[in-house]
Each structure stands twice: as structure tokens, then as C-alpha cells.
mmCIF file of C-alpha atoms in Angstrom:
data_model
loop_
_atom_site.group_PDB
_atom_site.id
_atom_site.type_symbol
_atom_site.label_atom_id
_atom_site.label_comp_id
_atom_site.label_asym_id
_atom_site.label_seq_id
_atom_site.Cartn_x
_atom_site.Cartn_y
_atom_site.Cartn_z
ATOM 1 C CA GLN A 24 68.933 111.807 149.786
ATOM 2 C CA LYS A 25 71.600 114.398 150.538
ATOM 3 C CA GLU A 26 74.759 112.736 151.805
ATOM 4 C CA VAL A 27 78.507 112.577 152.055
ATOM 5 C CA GLU A 28 80.326 109.475 150.875
ATOM 6 C CA GLN A 29 83.747 108.188 151.706
ATOM 7 C CA ASN A 30 85.555 104.931 151.067
ATOM 8 C CA SER A 31 85.538 103.245 154.472
ATOM 9 C CA GLY A 32 88.908 101.590 153.889
ATOM 10 C CA PRO A 33 90.983 100.459 155.559
ATOM 11 C CA LEU A 34 93.589 102.320 153.560
ATOM 12 C CA SER A 35 97.146 101.171 154.211
ATOM 13 C CA VAL A 36 100.041 103.427 153.248
ATOM 14 C CA PRO A 37 103.770 102.922 153.868
ATOM 15 C CA GLU A 38 105.455 105.391 156.175
ATOM 16 C CA GLY A 39 106.807 108.363 154.236
ATOM 17 C CA ALA A 40 104.408 107.931 151.314
ATOM 18 C CA ILE A 41 101.452 110.118 150.345
ATOM 19 C CA ALA A 42 98.036 109.143 151.682
ATOM 20 C CA SER A 43 95.095 110.220 149.538
ATOM 21 C CA LEU A 44 91.601 110.367 151.020
ATOM 22 C CA ASN A 45 88.559 111.127 148.930
ATOM 23 C CA CYS A 46 85.036 112.321 149.600
ATOM 24 C CA THR A 47 82.051 113.047 147.371
ATOM 25 C CA TYR A 48 78.942 114.965 148.311
ATOM 26 C CA SER A 49 75.517 115.258 146.822
ATOM 27 C CA ASP A 50 74.460 118.875 147.462
ATOM 28 C CA ARG A 51 75.758 121.062 144.653
ATOM 29 C CA GLY A 52 75.052 124.154 146.735
ATOM 30 C CA SER A 53 77.416 123.221 149.564
ATOM 31 C CA GLN A 54 79.927 125.942 150.462
ATOM 32 C CA SER A 55 81.911 124.682 153.459
ATOM 33 C CA PHE A 56 84.032 121.537 153.641
ATOM 34 C CA PHE A 57 86.005 120.103 156.515
ATOM 35 C CA TRP A 58 88.342 117.243 157.290
ATOM 36 C CA TYR A 59 88.460 115.855 160.811
ATOM 37 C CA ARG A 60 90.821 113.265 162.220
ATOM 38 C CA GLN A 61 89.480 110.859 164.828
ATOM 39 C CA TYR A 62 91.643 108.495 166.797
ATOM 40 C CA SER A 63 89.985 105.382 168.157
ATOM 41 C CA GLY A 64 87.879 106.224 171.197
ATOM 42 C CA LYS A 65 88.538 109.962 170.857
ATOM 43 C CA SER A 66 86.567 112.896 169.505
ATOM 44 C CA PRO A 67 86.999 114.434 166.036
ATOM 45 C CA GLU A 68 89.800 116.939 165.671
ATOM 46 C CA LEU A 69 89.707 119.568 162.912
ATOM 47 C CA ILE A 70 92.491 119.139 160.347
ATOM 48 C CA MET A 71 91.485 121.417 157.489
ATOM 49 C CA SER A 72 88.663 123.576 156.235
ATOM 50 C CA ILE A 73 88.249 124.616 152.601
ATOM 51 C CA TYR A 74 85.711 126.879 150.965
ATOM 52 C CA SER A 75 87.043 127.642 147.458
ATOM 53 C CA ASN A 76 87.937 125.478 144.495
ATOM 54 C CA GLY A 77 91.569 124.451 144.325
ATOM 55 C CA ASP A 78 94.177 123.434 146.847
ATOM 56 C CA LYS A 79 94.783 124.554 150.391
ATOM 57 C CA GLU A 80 97.984 123.518 152.116
ATOM 58 C CA ASP A 81 98.777 123.357 155.820
ATOM 59 C CA GLY A 82 102.031 121.650 156.676
ATOM 60 C CA ARG A 83 101.915 118.054 155.484
ATOM 61 C CA PHE A 84 98.194 118.311 154.706
ATOM 62 C CA THR A 85 96.618 119.521 151.467
ATOM 63 C CA ALA A 86 92.898 119.768 150.920
ATOM 64 C CA GLN A 87 91.590 119.840 147.368
ATOM 65 C CA LEU A 88 88.124 120.980 146.375
ATOM 66 C CA ASN A 89 86.347 120.600 143.048
ATOM 67 C CA LYS A 90 82.800 121.896 143.299
ATOM 68 C CA ALA A 91 81.958 121.088 139.690
ATOM 69 C CA SER A 92 82.713 117.423 140.299
ATOM 70 C CA GLN A 93 81.448 117.566 143.888
ATOM 71 C CA TYR A 94 84.452 116.049 145.501
ATOM 72 C CA VAL A 95 86.921 117.040 148.150
ATOM 73 C CA SER A 96 90.121 115.236 148.993
ATOM 74 C CA LEU A 97 92.838 115.267 151.610
ATOM 75 C CA LEU A 98 96.462 114.485 150.870
ATOM 76 C CA ILE A 99 98.877 113.661 153.660
ATOM 77 C CA ARG A 100 102.515 113.902 152.631
ATOM 78 C CA ASP A 101 105.353 112.107 154.383
ATOM 79 C CA SER A 102 102.859 109.907 156.233
ATOM 80 C CA GLN A 103 103.745 109.097 159.824
ATOM 81 C CA PRO A 104 102.494 106.279 162.066
ATOM 82 C CA SER A 105 100.795 108.966 164.171
ATOM 83 C CA ASP A 106 98.595 109.739 161.155
ATOM 84 C CA SER A 107 96.899 106.357 161.594
ATOM 85 C CA ALA A 108 93.295 107.279 162.403
ATOM 86 C CA THR A 109 89.848 107.599 160.883
ATOM 87 C CA TYR A 110 89.418 110.685 158.716
ATOM 88 C CA LEU A 111 85.954 112.199 158.562
ATOM 89 C CA CYS A 112 84.834 114.365 155.693
ATOM 90 C CA ALA A 113 82.156 116.884 156.662
ATOM 91 C CA VAL A 114 80.120 119.077 154.345
ATOM 92 C CA ASN A 115 77.497 121.695 155.089
ATOM 93 C CA ILE A 116 74.272 120.559 153.499
ATOM 94 C CA GLY A 117 70.975 122.306 153.860
ATOM 95 C CA PRO A 118 67.894 123.791 152.327
ATOM 96 C CA TYR A 119 69.287 127.299 152.109
ATOM 97 C CA PHE A 120 72.215 129.492 153.065
ATOM 98 C CA GLY A 121 72.473 130.032 156.796
ATOM 99 C CA ASN A 122 70.375 126.978 157.616
ATOM 100 C CA GLU A 123 72.815 124.255 156.696
ATOM 101 C CA LYS A 124 73.732 121.261 158.764
ATOM 102 C CA LEU A 125 77.203 119.781 158.940
ATOM 103 C CA THR A 126 76.860 116.289 157.484
ATOM 104 C CA PHE A 127 79.596 113.753 158.093
ATOM 105 C CA GLY A 128 80.756 110.835 156.041
ATOM 106 C CA THR A 129 81.310 107.559 157.836
ATOM 107 C CA GLY A 130 85.067 108.065 157.626
ATOM 108 C CA THR A 131 88.071 106.381 156.040
ATOM 109 C CA ARG A 132 90.284 104.351 158.320
ATOM 110 C CA LEU A 133 93.928 105.047 157.499
ATOM 111 C CA THR A 134 96.806 102.864 158.654
ATOM 112 C CA ILE A 135 100.410 103.959 158.155
ATOM 113 C CA ILE A 136 102.725 100.975 157.956
ATOM 114 C CA PRO A 137 106.194 101.561 159.473
ATOM 115 C CA ASP B 22 93.584 127.746 176.373
ATOM 116 C CA ALA B 23 90.086 128.211 175.016
ATOM 117 C CA MET B 24 88.379 124.884 174.819
ATOM 118 C CA VAL B 25 85.323 122.660 174.941
ATOM 119 C CA ILE B 26 85.034 120.538 178.077
ATOM 120 C CA GLN B 27 82.781 117.569 178.648
ATOM 121 C CA ASN B 28 81.975 115.833 181.909
ATOM 122 C CA PRO B 29 82.083 113.094 182.767
ATOM 123 C CA ARG B 30 84.366 111.429 180.245
ATOM 124 C CA TYR B 31 82.851 108.042 181.034
ATOM 125 C CA GLN B 32 79.354 107.461 182.346
ATOM 126 C CA VAL B 33 77.802 104.159 183.310
ATOM 127 C CA THR B 34 74.077 104.034 183.962
ATOM 128 C CA GLN B 35 71.413 101.427 184.356
ATOM 129 C CA PHE B 36 68.649 100.756 181.897
ATOM 130 C CA GLY B 37 65.948 103.363 182.451
ATOM 131 C CA LYS B 38 67.919 105.466 184.946
ATOM 132 C CA PRO B 39 68.111 109.131 183.904
ATOM 133 C CA VAL B 40 71.501 110.554 183.118
ATOM 134 C CA THR B 41 72.813 114.059 182.423
ATOM 135 C CA LEU B 42 75.902 114.882 180.428
ATOM 136 C CA SER B 43 77.450 118.311 180.547
ATOM 137 C CA CYS B 44 79.416 120.494 178.184
ATOM 138 C CA SER B 45 81.094 123.808 178.806
ATOM 139 C CA GLN B 46 83.056 126.102 176.545
ATOM 140 C CA THR B 47 85.442 128.987 177.002
ATOM 141 C CA LEU B 48 85.374 129.953 173.316
ATOM 142 C CA ASN B 49 82.376 132.261 173.766
ATOM 143 C CA HIS B 50 80.764 130.638 170.742
ATOM 144 C CA ASN B 51 77.120 131.261 169.955
ATOM 145 C CA VAL B 52 76.260 127.782 168.759
ATOM 146 C CA MET B 53 76.466 124.531 170.715
ATOM 147 C CA TYR B 54 75.704 121.070 169.338
ATOM 148 C CA TRP B 55 75.125 117.584 170.660
ATOM 149 C CA TYR B 56 76.032 114.583 168.527
ATOM 150 C CA GLN B 57 75.677 110.883 169.105
ATOM 151 C CA GLN B 58 78.315 108.617 167.593
ATOM 152 C CA LYS B 59 78.191 104.846 167.613
ATOM 153 C CA SER B 60 81.069 102.602 166.672
ATOM 154 C CA SER B 61 82.196 102.947 163.031
ATOM 155 C CA GLN B 62 79.408 105.411 162.311
ATOM 156 C CA ALA B 63 79.333 109.083 161.477
ATOM 157 C CA PRO B 64 78.437 111.535 164.224
ATOM 158 C CA LYS B 65 74.674 112.060 164.233
ATOM 159 C CA LEU B 66 73.358 115.487 165.154
ATOM 160 C CA LEU B 67 70.766 115.373 167.928
ATOM 161 C CA PHE B 68 70.114 119.097 168.404
ATOM 162 C CA HIS B 69 71.797 122.455 168.596
ATOM 163 C CA TYR B 70 71.379 125.853 170.203
ATOM 164 C CA TYR B 71 71.951 129.077 168.347
ATOM 165 C CA ASP B 72 72.308 131.291 171.407
ATOM 166 C CA LYS B 73 69.082 130.452 173.268
ATOM 167 C CA ASP B 74 67.240 129.262 170.188
ATOM 168 C CA PHE B 75 66.803 125.481 170.404
ATOM 169 C CA ASN B 76 66.769 123.369 167.244
ATOM 170 C CA ASN B 77 65.786 119.732 167.452
ATOM 171 C CA GLU B 78 66.546 117.280 164.666
ATOM 172 C CA ALA B 79 63.404 115.589 163.364
ATOM 173 C CA ASP B 80 64.639 112.082 164.129
ATOM 174 C CA THR B 81 65.976 112.765 167.627
ATOM 175 C CA PRO B 82 64.054 110.538 170.058
ATOM 176 C CA ASP B 83 61.883 112.242 172.683
ATOM 177 C CA ASN B 84 64.005 110.481 175.267
ATOM 178 C CA PHE B 85 66.708 113.075 174.627
ATOM 179 C CA GLN B 86 66.398 116.603 175.970
ATOM 180 C CA SER B 87 68.783 119.517 176.209
ATOM 181 C CA ARG B 88 69.234 122.658 178.266
ATOM 182 C CA ARG B 89 71.436 125.674 177.783
ATOM 183 C CA PRO B 90 71.219 127.837 180.899
ATOM 184 C CA ASN B 91 73.858 130.291 179.691
ATOM 185 C CA THR B 92 76.340 130.850 176.872
ATOM 186 C CA SER B 93 79.000 128.638 178.399
ATOM 187 C CA PHE B 94 77.061 125.540 179.405
ATOM 188 C CA CYS B 95 74.878 122.993 177.675
ATOM 189 C CA PHE B 96 73.414 119.777 179.056
ATOM 190 C CA LEU B 97 72.145 116.586 177.470
ATOM 191 C CA ASP B 98 69.493 114.744 179.459
ATOM 192 C CA ILE B 99 68.596 111.172 178.612
ATOM 193 C CA ARG B 100 65.398 110.495 180.491
ATOM 194 C CA SER B 101 65.187 106.706 180.232
ATOM 195 C CA PRO B 102 68.325 105.268 178.652
ATOM 196 C CA GLY B 103 67.965 102.104 176.659
ATOM 197 C CA LEU B 104 70.676 99.705 175.570
ATOM 198 C CA GLY B 105 70.605 101.331 172.140
ATOM 199 C CA ASP B 106 71.621 104.667 173.638
ATOM 200 C CA ALA B 107 75.082 103.405 174.508
ATOM 201 C CA ALA B 108 77.395 105.574 172.433
ATOM 202 C CA MET B 109 79.914 108.390 172.468
ATOM 203 C CA TYR B 110 78.206 111.743 173.000
ATOM 204 C CA LEU B 111 80.012 114.661 171.464
ATOM 205 C CA CYS B 112 79.537 118.320 172.223
ATOM 206 C CA ALA B 113 80.702 120.828 169.637
ATOM 207 C CA THR B 114 80.651 124.594 169.310
ATOM 208 C CA SER B 115 80.880 127.087 166.492
ATOM 209 C CA ARG B 116 81.321 130.829 166.576
ATOM 210 C CA ASP B 117 78.344 131.719 164.511
ATOM 211 C CA ARG B 118 75.978 130.204 161.984
ATOM 212 C CA GLU B 119 75.475 126.494 161.663
ATOM 213 C CA ALA B 120 77.890 125.984 158.773
ATOM 214 C CA ASP B 121 80.802 127.590 160.581
ATOM 215 C CA THR B 122 83.756 125.513 161.750
ATOM 216 C CA GLN B 123 82.804 123.234 164.611
ATOM 217 C CA TYR B 124 85.148 122.366 167.452
ATOM 218 C CA PHE B 125 84.552 119.212 169.444
ATOM 219 C CA GLY B 126 84.967 118.405 173.086
ATOM 220 C CA PRO B 127 86.598 115.131 174.160
ATOM 221 C CA GLY B 128 83.265 113.308 174.327
ATOM 222 C CA THR B 129 81.452 111.271 176.964
ATOM 223 C CA ARG B 130 81.334 107.509 176.555
ATOM 224 C CA LEU B 131 77.976 106.273 177.842
ATOM 225 C CA THR B 132 77.497 102.661 178.854
ATOM 226 C CA VAL B 133 74.014 101.350 179.640
ATOM 227 C CA LEU B 134 73.786 98.198 181.745
#
């Protein structure tokens, strides 16, 4: 069964600390990886996309990809109360290139403690 | 600003009464998707259009239909809503192929009485 797995949390992090969110995926052929933030009752909002092994930084956010180990992570530096949300990992999974489907994990609920 | 718009934001219907949700986009993206998301669950893809080419997920109930009359608009029709269809319905778009970055609209919260 091809899938995306995340720790559902809740993950509690003190304000100003680093929040680390992890995601593993089953399809070794996956090429596109995304992190979405979803506030309660709202729709997912794209935070980061990553396609190559290594780190990608955007402001306080860093996405890390390791295709050999089939995991992708999101680091949030200097965590703020406004970062409290559910973070969805999404991975393209499919039978062949160009016919993939974006598959979501169930999300990790993050709470930043003031 | 280019965006994905969904109407209505909240929809209340009665058991068995047909309902239509709408999505429009100003991004000029080729692909439009409909997802269903229930509380504490991952978004579940119902179907998507690549331009006019309709792609139905194998496990999408027959109760759900979709129309895309033009590039900008896409509709989700629920022919006979059941209590289990109460959920957030999310429309998303992507510029090109299915694995491209998807951008979500604000969603429609459907309540079935």
C-alpha cells in the first residue's frame, strides 16, 4: 500500500524554539514533495515544495529531503504562536511519471506554547 | 491577485437533497481537483480535470459528479447527500501535470441535516 506517514502529534514546542516535523513515504520513485499548513477549519496553504535531496530554506522554514531514506522533514525556526496549526506532508505517488497523484499524510498538529 | 475561489463557503442541505458546489480560478491553470476532507483526516481526492479530460478516482462514490464547463470553473454535484457526506470540500488547481504544485481554495463546509 503506497502511503505517506506522519506522527499525528500533538507536538508542543516553546515559543522561539525549533519545531521539527517528519514524514516518511513508501514510493521510492516519488519526485515531488510538499508541506502544507492547515489552520483549524481552513484549507491547506502551501509552505514549501522540494524536489532534490538536501535542504531548502525559505525564511524561518527549512525543508529537508532524503530520497534514499524516503523521508522529508520541515523545520520551523523561532517558532511563533501563529505557527500553531496542522502540517500536512504531501508526496506525489503514482504508477509512472506524469500520472502521479498527490497523496497526503494525516498531518501533525503543532502547538507553540507562549 | 490570482486565486482559487469557492462558493458557497458554508452549505447546509437536507438528507437526499441535491447540492452543487462551485470553484473558480484566475490562475489559468490546466488542472482542477476536488478533494473531500473530514475532521482529522487527510484530504481525499475525488476527481480531477486535466483541461477537459475528466479523471475519476476508483473509490469515489457514484453520488458525486463533476463538471468543468470552461477553464475557469469547476462544479461538484452531490446528487443525494447522505450524513456521511458532511465534510469540507476543497478545490485545488495546478498549472500542469498532476504532480505539479497544487493551490487550494478556501473550501466549502457542507452540513447534511
